[in-house]
PDB file of C-alpha atoms in Angstrom:
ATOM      1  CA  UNK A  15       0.000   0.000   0.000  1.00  0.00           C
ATOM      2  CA  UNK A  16       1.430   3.085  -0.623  1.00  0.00           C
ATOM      3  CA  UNK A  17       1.443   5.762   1.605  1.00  0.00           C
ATOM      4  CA  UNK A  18      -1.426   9.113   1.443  1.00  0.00           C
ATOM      5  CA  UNK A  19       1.718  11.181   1.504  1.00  0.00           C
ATOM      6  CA  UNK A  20       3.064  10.205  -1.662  1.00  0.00           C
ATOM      7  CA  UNK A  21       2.178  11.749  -4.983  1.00  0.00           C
ATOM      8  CA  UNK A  22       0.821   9.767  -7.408  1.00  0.00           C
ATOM      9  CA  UNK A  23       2.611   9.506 -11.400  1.00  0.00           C
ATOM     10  CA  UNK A  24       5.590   7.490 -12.410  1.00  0.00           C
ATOM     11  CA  UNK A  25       7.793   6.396  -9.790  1.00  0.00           C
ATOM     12  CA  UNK A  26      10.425   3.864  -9.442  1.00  0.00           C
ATOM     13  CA  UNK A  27      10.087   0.563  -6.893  1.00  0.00           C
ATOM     14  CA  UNK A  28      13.718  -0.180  -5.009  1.00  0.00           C
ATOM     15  CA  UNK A  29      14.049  -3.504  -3.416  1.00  0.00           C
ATOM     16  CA  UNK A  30      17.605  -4.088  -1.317  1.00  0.00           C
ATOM     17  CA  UNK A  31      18.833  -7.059   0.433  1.00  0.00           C
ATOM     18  CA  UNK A  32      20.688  -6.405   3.050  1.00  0.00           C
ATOM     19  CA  UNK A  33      21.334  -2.934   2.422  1.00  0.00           C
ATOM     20  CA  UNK A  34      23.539  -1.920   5.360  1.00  0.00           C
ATOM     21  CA  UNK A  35      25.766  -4.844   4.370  1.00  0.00           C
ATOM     22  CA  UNK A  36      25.691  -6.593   7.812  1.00  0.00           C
ATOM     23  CA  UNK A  37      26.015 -10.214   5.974  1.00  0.00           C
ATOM     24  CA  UNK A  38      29.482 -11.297   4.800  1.00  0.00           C
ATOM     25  CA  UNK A  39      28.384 -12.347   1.330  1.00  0.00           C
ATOM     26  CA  UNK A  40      30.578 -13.208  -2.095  1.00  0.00           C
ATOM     27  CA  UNK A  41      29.067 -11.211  -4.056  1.00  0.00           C
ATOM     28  CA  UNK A  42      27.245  -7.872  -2.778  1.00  0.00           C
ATOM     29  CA  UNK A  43      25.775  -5.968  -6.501  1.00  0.00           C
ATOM     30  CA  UNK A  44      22.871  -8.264  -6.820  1.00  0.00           C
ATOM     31  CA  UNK A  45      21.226  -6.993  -3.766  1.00  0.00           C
ATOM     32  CA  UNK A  46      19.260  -4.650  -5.167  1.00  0.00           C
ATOM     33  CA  UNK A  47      16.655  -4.217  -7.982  1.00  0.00           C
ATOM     34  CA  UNK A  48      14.168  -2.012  -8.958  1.00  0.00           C
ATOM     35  CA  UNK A  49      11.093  -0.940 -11.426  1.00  0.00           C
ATOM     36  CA  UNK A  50       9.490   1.579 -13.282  1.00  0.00           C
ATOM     37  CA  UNK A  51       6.199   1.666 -11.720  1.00  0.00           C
ATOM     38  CA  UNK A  52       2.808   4.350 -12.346  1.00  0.00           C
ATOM     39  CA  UNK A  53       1.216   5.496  -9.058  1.00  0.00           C
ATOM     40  CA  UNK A  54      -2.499   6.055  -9.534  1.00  0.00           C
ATOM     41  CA  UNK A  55      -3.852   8.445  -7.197  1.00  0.00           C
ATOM     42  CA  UNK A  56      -3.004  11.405  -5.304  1.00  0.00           C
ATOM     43  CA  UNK A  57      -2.647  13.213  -8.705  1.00  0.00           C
ATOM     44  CA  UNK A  58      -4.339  16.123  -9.766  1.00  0.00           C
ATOM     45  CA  UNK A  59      -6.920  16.392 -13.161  1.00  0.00           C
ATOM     46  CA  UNK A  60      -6.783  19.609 -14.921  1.00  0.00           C
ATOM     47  CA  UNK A  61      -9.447  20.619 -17.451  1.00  0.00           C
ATOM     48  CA  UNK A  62     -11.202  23.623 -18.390  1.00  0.00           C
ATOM     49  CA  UNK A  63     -14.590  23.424 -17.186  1.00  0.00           C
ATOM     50  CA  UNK A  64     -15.885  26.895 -18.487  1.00  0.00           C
ATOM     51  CA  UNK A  65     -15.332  29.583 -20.820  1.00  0.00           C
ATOM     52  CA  UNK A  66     -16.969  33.273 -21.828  1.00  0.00           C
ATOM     53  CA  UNK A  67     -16.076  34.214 -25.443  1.00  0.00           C
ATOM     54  CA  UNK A  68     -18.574  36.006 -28.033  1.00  0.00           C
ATOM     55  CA  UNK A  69     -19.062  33.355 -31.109  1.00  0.00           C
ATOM     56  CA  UNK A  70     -17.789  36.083 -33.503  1.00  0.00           C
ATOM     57  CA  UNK A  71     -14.462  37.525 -33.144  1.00  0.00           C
ATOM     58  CA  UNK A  72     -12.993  40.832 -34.916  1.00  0.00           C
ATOM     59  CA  UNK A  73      -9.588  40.713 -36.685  1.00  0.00           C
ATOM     60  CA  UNK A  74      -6.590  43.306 -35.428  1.00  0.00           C
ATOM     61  CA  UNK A  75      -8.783  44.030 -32.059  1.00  0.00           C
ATOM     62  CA  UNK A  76      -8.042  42.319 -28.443  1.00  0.00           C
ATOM     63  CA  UNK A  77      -9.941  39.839 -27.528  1.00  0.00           C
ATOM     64  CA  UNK A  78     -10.205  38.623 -23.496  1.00  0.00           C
ATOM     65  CA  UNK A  79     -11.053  34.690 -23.540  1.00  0.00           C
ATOM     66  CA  UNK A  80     -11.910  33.940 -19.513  1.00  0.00           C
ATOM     67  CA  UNK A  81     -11.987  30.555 -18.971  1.00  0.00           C
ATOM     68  CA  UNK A  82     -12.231  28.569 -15.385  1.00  0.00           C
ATOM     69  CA  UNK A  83      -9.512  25.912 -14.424  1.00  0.00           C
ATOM     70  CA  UNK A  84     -10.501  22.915 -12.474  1.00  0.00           C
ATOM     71  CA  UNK A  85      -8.651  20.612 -10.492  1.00  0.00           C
ATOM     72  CA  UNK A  86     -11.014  17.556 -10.089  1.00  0.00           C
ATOM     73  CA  UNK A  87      -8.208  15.453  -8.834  1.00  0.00           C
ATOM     74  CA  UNK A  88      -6.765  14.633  -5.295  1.00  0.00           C
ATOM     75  CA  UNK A  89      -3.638  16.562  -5.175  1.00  0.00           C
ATOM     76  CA  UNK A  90      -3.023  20.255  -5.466  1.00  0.00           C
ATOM     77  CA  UNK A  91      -1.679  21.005  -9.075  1.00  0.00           C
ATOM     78  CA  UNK A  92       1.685  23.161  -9.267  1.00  0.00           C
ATOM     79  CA  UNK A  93       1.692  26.522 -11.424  1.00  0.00           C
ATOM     80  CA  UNK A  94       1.472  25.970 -14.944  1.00  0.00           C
ATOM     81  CA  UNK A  95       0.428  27.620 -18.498  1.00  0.00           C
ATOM     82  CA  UNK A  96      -2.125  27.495 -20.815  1.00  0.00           C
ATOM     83  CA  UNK A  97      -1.388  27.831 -24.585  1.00  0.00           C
ATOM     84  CA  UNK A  98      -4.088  29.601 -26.526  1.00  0.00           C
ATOM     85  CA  UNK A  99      -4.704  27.756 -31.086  1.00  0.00           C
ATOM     86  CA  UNK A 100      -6.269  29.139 -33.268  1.00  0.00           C
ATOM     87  CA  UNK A 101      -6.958  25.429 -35.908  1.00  0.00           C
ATOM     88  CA  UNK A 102      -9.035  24.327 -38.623  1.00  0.00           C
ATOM     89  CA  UNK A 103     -10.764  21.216 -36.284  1.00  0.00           C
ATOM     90  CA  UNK A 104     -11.256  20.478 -33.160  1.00  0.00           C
ATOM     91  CA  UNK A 105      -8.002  18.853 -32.551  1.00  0.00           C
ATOM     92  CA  UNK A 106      -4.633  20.328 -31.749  1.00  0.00           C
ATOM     93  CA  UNK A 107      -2.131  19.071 -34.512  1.00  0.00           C
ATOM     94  CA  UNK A 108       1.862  21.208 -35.619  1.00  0.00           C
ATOM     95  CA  UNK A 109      -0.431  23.046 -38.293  1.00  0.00           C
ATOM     96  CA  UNK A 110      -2.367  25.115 -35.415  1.00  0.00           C
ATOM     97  CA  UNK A 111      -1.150  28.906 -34.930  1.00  0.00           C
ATOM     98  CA  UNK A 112      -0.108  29.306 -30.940  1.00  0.00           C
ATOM     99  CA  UNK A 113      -2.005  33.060 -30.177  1.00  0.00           C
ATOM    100  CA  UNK A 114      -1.723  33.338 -26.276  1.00  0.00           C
ATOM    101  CA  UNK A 115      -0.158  31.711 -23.457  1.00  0.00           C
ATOM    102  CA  UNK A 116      -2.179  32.062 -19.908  1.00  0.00           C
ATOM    103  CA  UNK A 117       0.213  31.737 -16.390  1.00  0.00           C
ATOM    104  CA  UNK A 118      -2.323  29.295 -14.524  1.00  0.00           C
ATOM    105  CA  UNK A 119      -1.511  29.548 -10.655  1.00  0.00           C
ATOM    106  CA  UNK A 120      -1.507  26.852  -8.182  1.00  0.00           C
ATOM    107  CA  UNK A 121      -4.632  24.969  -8.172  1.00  0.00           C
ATOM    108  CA  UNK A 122      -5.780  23.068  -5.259  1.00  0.00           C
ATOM    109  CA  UNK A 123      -7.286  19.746  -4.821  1.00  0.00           C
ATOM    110  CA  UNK A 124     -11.372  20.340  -6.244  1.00  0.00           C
ATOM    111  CA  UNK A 125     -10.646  23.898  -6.855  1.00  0.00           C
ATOM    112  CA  UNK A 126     -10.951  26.151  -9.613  1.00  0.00           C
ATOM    113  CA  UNK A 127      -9.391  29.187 -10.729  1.00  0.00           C
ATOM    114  CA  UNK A 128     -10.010  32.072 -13.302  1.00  0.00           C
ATOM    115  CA  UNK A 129      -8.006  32.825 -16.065  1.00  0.00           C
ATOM    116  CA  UNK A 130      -8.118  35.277 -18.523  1.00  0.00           C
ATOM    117  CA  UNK A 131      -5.819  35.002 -22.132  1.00  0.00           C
ATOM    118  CA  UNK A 132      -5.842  38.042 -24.127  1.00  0.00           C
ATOM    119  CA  UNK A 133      -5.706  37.092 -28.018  1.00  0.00           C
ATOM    120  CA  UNK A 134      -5.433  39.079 -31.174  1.00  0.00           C
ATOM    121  CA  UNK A 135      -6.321  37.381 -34.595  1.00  0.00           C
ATOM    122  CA  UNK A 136      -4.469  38.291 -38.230  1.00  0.00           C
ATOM    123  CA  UNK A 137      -7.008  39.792 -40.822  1.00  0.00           C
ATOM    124  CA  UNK A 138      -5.657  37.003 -42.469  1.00  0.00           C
ATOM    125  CA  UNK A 139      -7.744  34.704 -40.251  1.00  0.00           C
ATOM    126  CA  UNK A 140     -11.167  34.841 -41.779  1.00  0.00           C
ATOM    127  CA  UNK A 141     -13.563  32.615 -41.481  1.00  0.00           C
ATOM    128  CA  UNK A 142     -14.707  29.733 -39.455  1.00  0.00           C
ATOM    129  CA  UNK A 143     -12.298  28.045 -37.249  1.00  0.00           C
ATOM    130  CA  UNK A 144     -11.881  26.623 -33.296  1.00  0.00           C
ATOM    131  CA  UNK A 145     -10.053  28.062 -30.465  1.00  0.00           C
ATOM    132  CA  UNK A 146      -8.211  25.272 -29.028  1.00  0.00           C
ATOM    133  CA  UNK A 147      -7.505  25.995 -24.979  1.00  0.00           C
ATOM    134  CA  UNK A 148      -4.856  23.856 -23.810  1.00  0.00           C
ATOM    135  CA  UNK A 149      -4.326  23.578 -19.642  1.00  0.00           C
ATOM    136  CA  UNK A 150      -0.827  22.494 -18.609  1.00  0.00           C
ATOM    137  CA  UNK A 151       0.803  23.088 -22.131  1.00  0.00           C
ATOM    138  CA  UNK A 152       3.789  22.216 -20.704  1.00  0.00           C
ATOM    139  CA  UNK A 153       3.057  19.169 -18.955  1.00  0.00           C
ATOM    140  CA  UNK A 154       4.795  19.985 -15.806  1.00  0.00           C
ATOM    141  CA  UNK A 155       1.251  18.959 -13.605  1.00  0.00           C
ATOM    142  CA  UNK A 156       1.241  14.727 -13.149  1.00  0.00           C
ATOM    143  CA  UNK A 157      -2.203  14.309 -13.734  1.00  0.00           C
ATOM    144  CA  UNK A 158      -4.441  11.333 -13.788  1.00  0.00           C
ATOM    145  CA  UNK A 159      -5.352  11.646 -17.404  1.00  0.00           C
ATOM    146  CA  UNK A 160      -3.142  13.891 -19.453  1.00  0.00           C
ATOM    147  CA  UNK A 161      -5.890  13.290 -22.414  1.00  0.00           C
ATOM    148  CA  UNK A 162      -8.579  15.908 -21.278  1.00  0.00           C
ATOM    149  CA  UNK A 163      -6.482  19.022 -20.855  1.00  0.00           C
ATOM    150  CA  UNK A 164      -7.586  20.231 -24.390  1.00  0.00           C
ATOM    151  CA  UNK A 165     -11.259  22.460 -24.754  1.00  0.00           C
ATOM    152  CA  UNK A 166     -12.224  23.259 -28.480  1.00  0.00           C
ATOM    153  CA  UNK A 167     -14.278  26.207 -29.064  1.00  0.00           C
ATOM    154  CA  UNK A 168     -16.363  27.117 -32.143  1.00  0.00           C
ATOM    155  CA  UNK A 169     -16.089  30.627 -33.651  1.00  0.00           C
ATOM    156  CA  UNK A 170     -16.521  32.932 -36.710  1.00  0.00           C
ATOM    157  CA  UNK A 171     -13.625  35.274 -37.289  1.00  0.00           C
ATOM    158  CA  UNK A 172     -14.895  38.111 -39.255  1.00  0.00           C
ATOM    159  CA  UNK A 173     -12.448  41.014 -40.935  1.00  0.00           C
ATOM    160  CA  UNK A 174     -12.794  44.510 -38.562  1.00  0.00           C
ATOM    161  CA  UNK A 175     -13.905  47.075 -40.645  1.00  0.00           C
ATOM    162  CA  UNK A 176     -10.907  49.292 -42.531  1.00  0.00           C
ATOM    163  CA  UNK A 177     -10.417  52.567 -42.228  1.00  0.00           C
ATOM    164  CA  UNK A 178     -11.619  54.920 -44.915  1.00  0.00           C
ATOM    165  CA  UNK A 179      -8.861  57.900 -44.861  1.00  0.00           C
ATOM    166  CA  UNK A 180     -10.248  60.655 -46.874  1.00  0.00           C
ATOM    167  CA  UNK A 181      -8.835  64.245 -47.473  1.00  0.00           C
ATOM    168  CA  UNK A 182     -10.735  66.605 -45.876  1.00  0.00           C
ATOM    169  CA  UNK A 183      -8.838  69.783 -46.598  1.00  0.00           C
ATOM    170  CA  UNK A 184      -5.357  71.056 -48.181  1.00  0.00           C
ATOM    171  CA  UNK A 185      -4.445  74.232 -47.407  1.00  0.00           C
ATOM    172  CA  UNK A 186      -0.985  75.534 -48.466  1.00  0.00           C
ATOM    173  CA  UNK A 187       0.876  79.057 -49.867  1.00  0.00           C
ATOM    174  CA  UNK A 188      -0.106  79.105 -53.512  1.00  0.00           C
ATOM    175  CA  UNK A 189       3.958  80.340 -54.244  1.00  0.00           C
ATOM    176  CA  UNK A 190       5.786  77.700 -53.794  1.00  0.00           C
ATOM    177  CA  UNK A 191       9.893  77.682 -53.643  1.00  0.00           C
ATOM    178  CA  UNK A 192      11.882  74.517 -55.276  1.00  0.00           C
ATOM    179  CA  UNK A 193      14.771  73.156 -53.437  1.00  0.00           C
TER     180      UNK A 193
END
């Protein structure tokens, strides 16, 4: 049984015989083994359980995406970052364009915690595509499942309007001097 105290995720098993060497034996370097072992438990679960966003987003403007982090798992998760796609489908693949990262603070066990990532979109960009919202981009929270830290949002992108410059006036002397 392992103990409460111990944090869940990969962890390696040591077994020793005689480890303080009180036996007179021939031959003392098979006395210990070990094994790569996975800890289930005492691991925290990060996910994104909530987001505000419009379903239309402007081009060239700043968007704020607040979303709520949740820690459904039975450890506190560390500090960590979320990484902000703009992608074709619903799934994060090389082709997606990174917009945002998010610092995500220290989570506790059944917790939650707002974030807010502030994006910007090329005019480029137009047309229908997904926010992807990734929690623990960097994977530096163990988690329980590491397959459920991705949230996929529809949206429109539509082009902001462009300016229309116009000449309102010119005023100048009418004797102008070369040079």
């Amino acid at each position: 049984v392992v103990p409460s105290t111990v944090m869940g995720g990969n962890k390696y098993l040591h077994l020793f015989a005689d480890r303080a060497n009180t036996l007179g034996e021939k031959k003392t370097e098979d006395n210990h083994v070990y094994k790569s072992v996975r800890i289930n438990g005492n691991l925290a679960e990060l996910e994104v359980i909530d987001y505000v966003l419009p379903d239309t987003l402007m081009t060239s403007q700043n968007i704020s995406l607040k979303f709520t982090t949740k820690n459904s798992g039975d450890w506190d998760a560390a500090k960590s970052t979320a990484r902000v796609y703009l992608s074709t489908d619903n799934t994060y693949n090389a082709g997606d364009i990174e917009l945002t990262t998010s610092a995500i603070g220290t989570v506790v066990k059944n917790g939650t915690t707002e974030n807010t990532a502030v994006l910007n979109i090329q005019d480029k960009y137009v047309g229908k595509w997904y926010l992807l919202v990734c929690t623990d981009a960097n994977h530096v929270v163990n988690e329980l499942n590491e397959n459920n830290n991705l949230t996929a949002i529809p949206v429109t992108v539509v082009q902001s309007p462009l300016p229309d410059l116009a000449i309102a006036e010119l005023s100048t002397d009418e004797n102008l001097t070369s040079g």
